[in-house]
Amino acid sequence: MHFLSPSIEDYIRDHSEEEPQLLRELTRETHLKVIQPRMITGHYQGRVLSMLAKIINPKYILEIGTYTGYSALCLAEGLQPAGELHTIDINEELNDMQRRYFDSSGLGKQIIQHTGNALDIIPHLETVFDLVFIDAEKTDYPNYYEAVLKKTRPGSVILSDNVLWSGKVVEPLNSKDRATKTLLEYNKNLQEDPRVETVLLPIRDGLTLSRVR
Ligand code: SAH
Ligand code: CA
């Protein structure tokens, strides 16, 4: 889905940081070996995540939805030297591939993988996160959000990905489409929730930044 014309998208990407070689290889291997490669964060959004993480410079990052590890590696670029990125995925088949790339990046020791349902795992994490990236099952976004909010502090930033859902949020709603229905409620709630300040950015498929008050 292109919200902008392909030529403007190309121009934007060509005037942003280059994609690191390791992430190019990860993208290639993901397309060759893993189902649903369109879920992977791409060059431009990856550089946005990297830049946000470097500006925030978090000690602790939480990611919900690792997939093959692309976004985790981008976010980890901004970690403090003694910081940690915790990333959760329900699909254990992806663990080995994630680990290979995490270790190749030189940040492997700072990246902690958790396997299972994020809703079971988050309550057991005894860490206050400075930055959270929500990118797993769309129908569970409100549940992830409530769970992670308990693990943040004033000033923490929560990023929510794919909130425009290929533009479906402004199209007539199909009553069977639970993902769109949930995202509509989620986006409305984030805007109204007095616990956070929120801006929705039109980056790729929509990326919301919420800052905890
Ligand atoms: N952040 C990745 C893409 C994530 S795709 C990137 O940008 O490259 C979504 C991932 O969420 C999938 O790998 C899927 O296995 C995982 N997922 C789905 N439901 C989940 C759940 N309940 N708990 C943890 N992970 C889940
Ligand atoms: Ca995503």
Short mmCIF file of C-alpha atoms and ligand atoms in Angstrom, two decimals:
data_model
loop_
_atom_site.label_atom_id
_atom_site.label_comp_id
_atom_site.label_asym_id
_atom_site.label_seq_id
_atom_site.Cartn_x
_atom_site.Cartn_y
_atom_site.Cartn_z
CA MET A 1 0.00 0.00 0.00
CA HIS A 2 1.40 3.37 -1.02
CA PHE A 3 0.00 6.43 0.75
CA LEU A 4 2.43 8.56 -1.22
CA SER A 5 3.32 8.27 -4.90
CA PRO A 6 6.08 5.73 -5.58
CA SER A 7 8.37 8.50 -6.89
CA ILE A 8 7.98 10.52 -3.67
CA GLU A 9 8.58 7.36 -1.63
CA ASP A 10 11.77 6.68 -3.59
CA TYR A 11 12.91 10.28 -3.15
CA ILE A 12 12.31 10.13 0.63
CA ARG A 13 14.23 6.87 0.94
CA ASP A 14 17.09 8.12 -1.24
CA HIS A 15 17.51 11.15 1.00
CA SER A 16 17.56 9.18 4.24
CA GLU A 17 20.30 7.04 5.77
CA GLU A 18 21.39 4.01 3.77
CA GLU A 19 20.23 0.55 4.86
CA PRO A 20 23.02 -1.29 6.72
CA GLN A 21 24.42 -4.30 4.83
CA LEU A 22 23.41 -6.78 7.58
CA LEU A 23 19.79 -5.65 7.31
CA ARG A 24 19.89 -6.08 3.53
CA GLU A 25 21.02 -9.65 4.05
CA LEU A 26 18.32 -10.21 6.66
CA THR A 27 15.66 -8.94 4.25
CA ARG A 28 16.95 -11.23 1.52
CA GLU A 29 16.98 -14.30 3.77
CA THR A 30 13.52 -13.46 5.11
CA HIS A 31 12.11 -13.36 1.57
CA LEU A 32 13.80 -16.63 0.67
CA LYS A 33 12.94 -18.66 3.76
CA VAL A 34 10.14 -17.21 5.86
CA ILE A 35 6.39 -16.92 5.30
CA GLN A 36 4.72 -13.52 5.04
CA PRO A 37 7.88 -11.50 4.26
CA ARG A 38 5.77 -8.38 3.76
CA MET A 39 5.61 -8.06 7.56
CA ILE A 40 9.30 -7.12 7.73
CA THR A 41 10.20 -3.50 8.47
CA GLY A 42 11.81 -2.02 5.36
CA HIS A 43 14.73 0.30 4.68
CA TYR A 44 13.00 3.64 5.31
CA GLN A 45 10.92 2.73 8.35
CA GLY A 46 13.92 0.91 9.77
CA ARG A 47 16.02 4.07 9.58
CA VAL A 48 13.17 6.00 11.26
CA LEU A 49 13.13 3.46 14.13
CA SER A 50 16.91 3.65 14.41
CA MET A 51 16.83 7.46 14.50
CA LEU A 52 14.04 7.56 17.11
CA ALA A 53 15.93 5.08 19.28
CA LYS A 54 19.15 7.10 18.99
CA ILE A 55 17.34 10.30 19.98
CA ILE A 56 15.58 8.62 22.93
CA ASN A 57 18.77 6.68 23.81
CA PRO A 58 16.92 4.16 26.00
CA LYS A 59 18.41 1.86 28.57
CA TYR A 60 15.56 -0.65 28.22
CA ILE A 61 13.55 -1.38 25.09
CA LEU A 62 10.62 -3.80 24.74
CA GLU A 63 9.50 -5.12 21.36
CA ILE A 64 6.29 -7.11 20.84
CA GLY A 65 6.55 -9.09 17.57
CA THR A 66 10.17 -9.92 16.67
CA TYR A 67 9.52 -11.77 13.38
CA THR A 68 13.00 -12.14 11.80
CA GLY A 69 14.54 -9.40 13.95
CA TYR A 70 14.75 -6.46 11.54
CA SER A 71 13.03 -3.86 13.72
CA ALA A 72 14.78 -5.17 16.86
CA LEU A 73 18.17 -4.53 15.23
CA CYS A 74 17.13 -1.01 14.20
CA LEU A 75 15.88 -0.14 17.69
CA ALA A 76 18.93 -1.69 19.37
CA GLU A 77 21.17 0.77 17.48
CA GLY A 78 20.00 3.44 19.95
CA LEU A 79 20.56 1.45 23.18
CA GLN A 80 22.79 2.78 25.92
CA PRO A 81 26.04 0.77 26.28
CA ALA A 82 24.70 -1.23 29.26
CA GLY A 83 21.14 -1.31 27.91
CA GLU A 84 18.95 -4.26 26.93
CA LEU A 85 16.34 -4.89 24.28
CA HIS A 86 13.73 -7.51 25.19
CA THR A 87 11.84 -8.87 22.21
CA ILE A 88 8.88 -11.27 22.25
CA ASP A 89 7.52 -13.57 19.56
CA ILE A 90 5.07 -16.45 19.74
CA ASN A 91 6.71 -18.32 16.84
CA GLU A 92 9.68 -20.29 18.16
CA GLU A 93 10.70 -21.38 14.65
CA LEU A 94 12.15 -17.91 14.13
CA ASN A 95 14.46 -18.03 17.19
CA ASP A 96 17.60 -19.39 15.53
CA MET A 97 17.50 -17.02 12.59
CA GLN A 98 16.92 -14.03 14.90
CA ARG A 99 19.85 -15.07 17.08
CA ARG A 100 22.24 -15.44 14.13
CA TYR A 101 21.53 -11.88 13.01
CA PHE A 102 21.54 -10.44 16.54
CA ASP A 103 24.99 -11.96 17.12
CA SER A 104 26.31 -10.77 13.73
CA SER A 105 25.29 -7.22 14.63
CA GLY A 106 27.64 -7.04 17.60
CA LEU A 107 24.67 -6.20 19.85
CA GLY A 108 23.72 -9.82 20.49
CA LYS A 109 24.56 -9.79 24.19
CA GLN A 110 22.16 -6.89 24.72
CA ILE A 111 19.21 -8.52 22.92
CA ILE A 112 17.07 -10.91 24.96
CA GLN A 113 14.59 -13.15 23.15
CA HIS A 114 11.35 -14.30 24.77
CA THR A 115 9.22 -16.97 23.16
CA GLY A 116 5.49 -17.16 23.81
CA ASN A 117 2.36 -15.06 23.90
CA ALA A 118 3.34 -11.49 24.74
CA LEU A 119 0.28 -11.18 26.98
CA ASP A 120 1.62 -13.99 29.18
CA ILE A 121 5.22 -12.75 29.15
CA ILE A 122 4.90 -8.97 29.70
CA PRO A 123 3.46 -9.17 33.26
CA HIS A 124 6.52 -11.17 34.33
CA LEU A 125 9.12 -8.70 33.03
CA GLU A 126 10.62 -6.81 35.96
CA THR A 127 11.94 -3.89 33.96
CA VAL A 128 10.81 -0.31 33.44
CA PHE A 129 11.01 0.29 29.69
CA ASP A 130 12.00 3.62 28.17
CA LEU A 131 10.86 2.63 24.68
CA VAL A 132 8.27 0.08 23.54
CA PHE A 133 7.49 -1.06 19.99
CA ILE A 134 4.11 -2.79 19.52
CA ASP A 135 4.01 -4.82 16.27
CA ALA A 136 2.37 -8.24 16.85
CA GLU A 137 -1.28 -9.37 16.52
CA LYS A 138 -3.41 -6.33 15.63
CA THR A 139 -6.53 -7.55 17.46
CA ASP A 140 -4.48 -7.63 20.67
CA TYR A 141 -3.06 -4.07 20.43
CA PRO A 142 -5.32 -2.73 23.23
CA ASN A 143 -4.23 -5.61 25.48
CA TYR A 144 -0.52 -5.14 24.71
CA TYR A 145 -0.90 -1.44 25.37
CA GLU A 146 -2.48 -1.87 28.80
CA ALA A 147 0.11 -4.49 29.73
CA VAL A 148 3.11 -2.38 28.67
CA LEU A 149 1.81 0.85 30.17
CA LYS A 150 2.32 -0.78 33.59
CA LYS A 151 6.00 -1.26 32.67
CA THR A 152 6.73 2.35 31.73
CA ARG A 153 7.52 5.64 33.50
CA PRO A 154 6.62 9.25 32.75
CA GLY A 155 8.53 10.12 29.56
CA SER A 156 8.61 6.57 28.17
CA VAL A 157 7.65 6.32 24.51
CA ILE A 158 5.31 3.66 23.10
CA LEU A 159 5.39 3.13 19.32
CA SER A 160 2.47 1.32 17.65
CA ASP A 161 2.97 0.07 14.10
CA ASN A 162 0.55 -0.48 11.18
CA VAL A 163 -2.10 1.74 12.69
CA LEU A 164 -3.39 2.89 9.27
CA TRP A 165 -3.75 -0.77 8.22
CA SER A 166 -3.30 -0.17 4.47
CA GLY A 167 -5.80 2.70 4.67
CA LYS A 168 -8.65 0.47 5.90
CA VAL A 169 -9.19 2.81 8.87
CA VAL A 170 -10.86 5.33 6.55
CA GLU A 171 -12.80 2.85 4.38
CA PRO A 172 -16.30 1.45 5.08
CA LEU A 173 -15.91 -1.18 7.82
CA ASN A 174 -16.58 -4.83 6.99
CA SER A 175 -18.17 -6.15 10.20
CA LYS A 176 -16.11 -9.37 9.97
CA ASP A 177 -12.82 -7.46 9.86
CA ARG A 178 -11.74 -7.61 13.50
CA ALA A 179 -8.28 -6.16 12.93
CA THR A 180 -9.61 -2.94 11.41
CA LYS A 181 -12.33 -2.67 14.04
CA THR A 182 -9.78 -3.03 16.83
CA LEU A 183 -7.36 -0.56 15.26
CA LEU A 184 -10.15 2.03 14.88
CA GLU A 185 -10.93 1.73 18.59
CA TYR A 186 -7.24 1.64 19.49
CA ASN A 187 -6.36 4.80 17.56
CA LYS A 188 -9.33 6.63 19.07
CA ASN A 189 -8.44 5.49 22.55
CA LEU A 190 -4.79 6.54 22.25
CA GLN A 191 -5.87 10.00 21.19
CA GLU A 192 -8.32 10.29 24.11
CA ASP A 193 -6.25 8.55 26.81
CA PRO A 194 -5.15 11.18 29.36
CA ARG A 195 -2.22 8.95 30.41
CA VAL A 196 -0.34 9.62 27.14
CA GLU A 197 0.29 12.30 24.52
CA THR A 198 -0.05 10.88 21.02
CA VAL A 199 0.89 11.76 17.44
CA LEU A 200 0.14 9.46 14.51
CA LEU A 201 2.84 9.65 11.84
CA PRO A 202 2.12 8.68 8.21
CA ILE A 203 5.26 6.54 8.05
CA ARG A 204 4.85 3.44 5.91
CA ASP A 205 1.64 1.75 7.20
CA GLY A 206 1.19 4.30 10.01
CA LEU A 207 3.33 4.62 13.14
CA THR A 208 1.95 6.16 16.32
CA LEU A 209 4.19 7.77 18.94
CA SER A 210 2.72 7.97 22.43
CA ARG A 211 4.62 9.61 25.27
CA VAL A 212 3.65 8.60 28.78
CA ARG A 213 2.72 11.60 30.97
N1 SAH B 1 8.59 -6.29 14.14
C1 SAH B 1 8.86 -7.15 12.98
C2 SAH B 1 7.59 -7.69 12.33
C3 SAH B 1 6.65 -8.36 13.28
S1 SAH B 1 5.43 -9.34 12.41
C4 SAH B 1 9.61 -6.35 11.92
O1 SAH B 1 9.33 -5.17 11.81
O2 SAH B 1 10.44 -6.91 11.19
C5 SAH B 1 4.42 -9.85 13.73
C6 SAH B 1 5.02 -10.93 14.61
O3 SAH B 1 4.19 -11.03 15.77
C7 SAH B 1 5.06 -12.33 14.00
O4 SAH B 1 6.38 -12.81 13.95
C8 SAH B 1 4.19 -13.18 14.93
O5 SAH B 1 4.71 -14.48 15.17
C9 SAH B 1 4.21 -12.36 16.22
N2 SAH B 1 3.06 -12.56 17.11
C10 SAH B 1 1.76 -12.70 16.78
N3 SAH B 1 1.00 -12.84 17.87
C11 SAH B 1 1.84 -12.77 18.94
C12 SAH B 1 1.65 -12.83 20.35
N4 SAH B 1 0.43 -13.01 20.88
N5 SAH B 1 2.73 -12.72 21.15
C13 SAH B 1 3.96 -12.55 20.61
N6 SAH B 1 4.19 -12.48 19.29
C14 SAH B 1 3.15 -12.58 18.46
CA CA B 2 4.86 -3.81 11.34
#
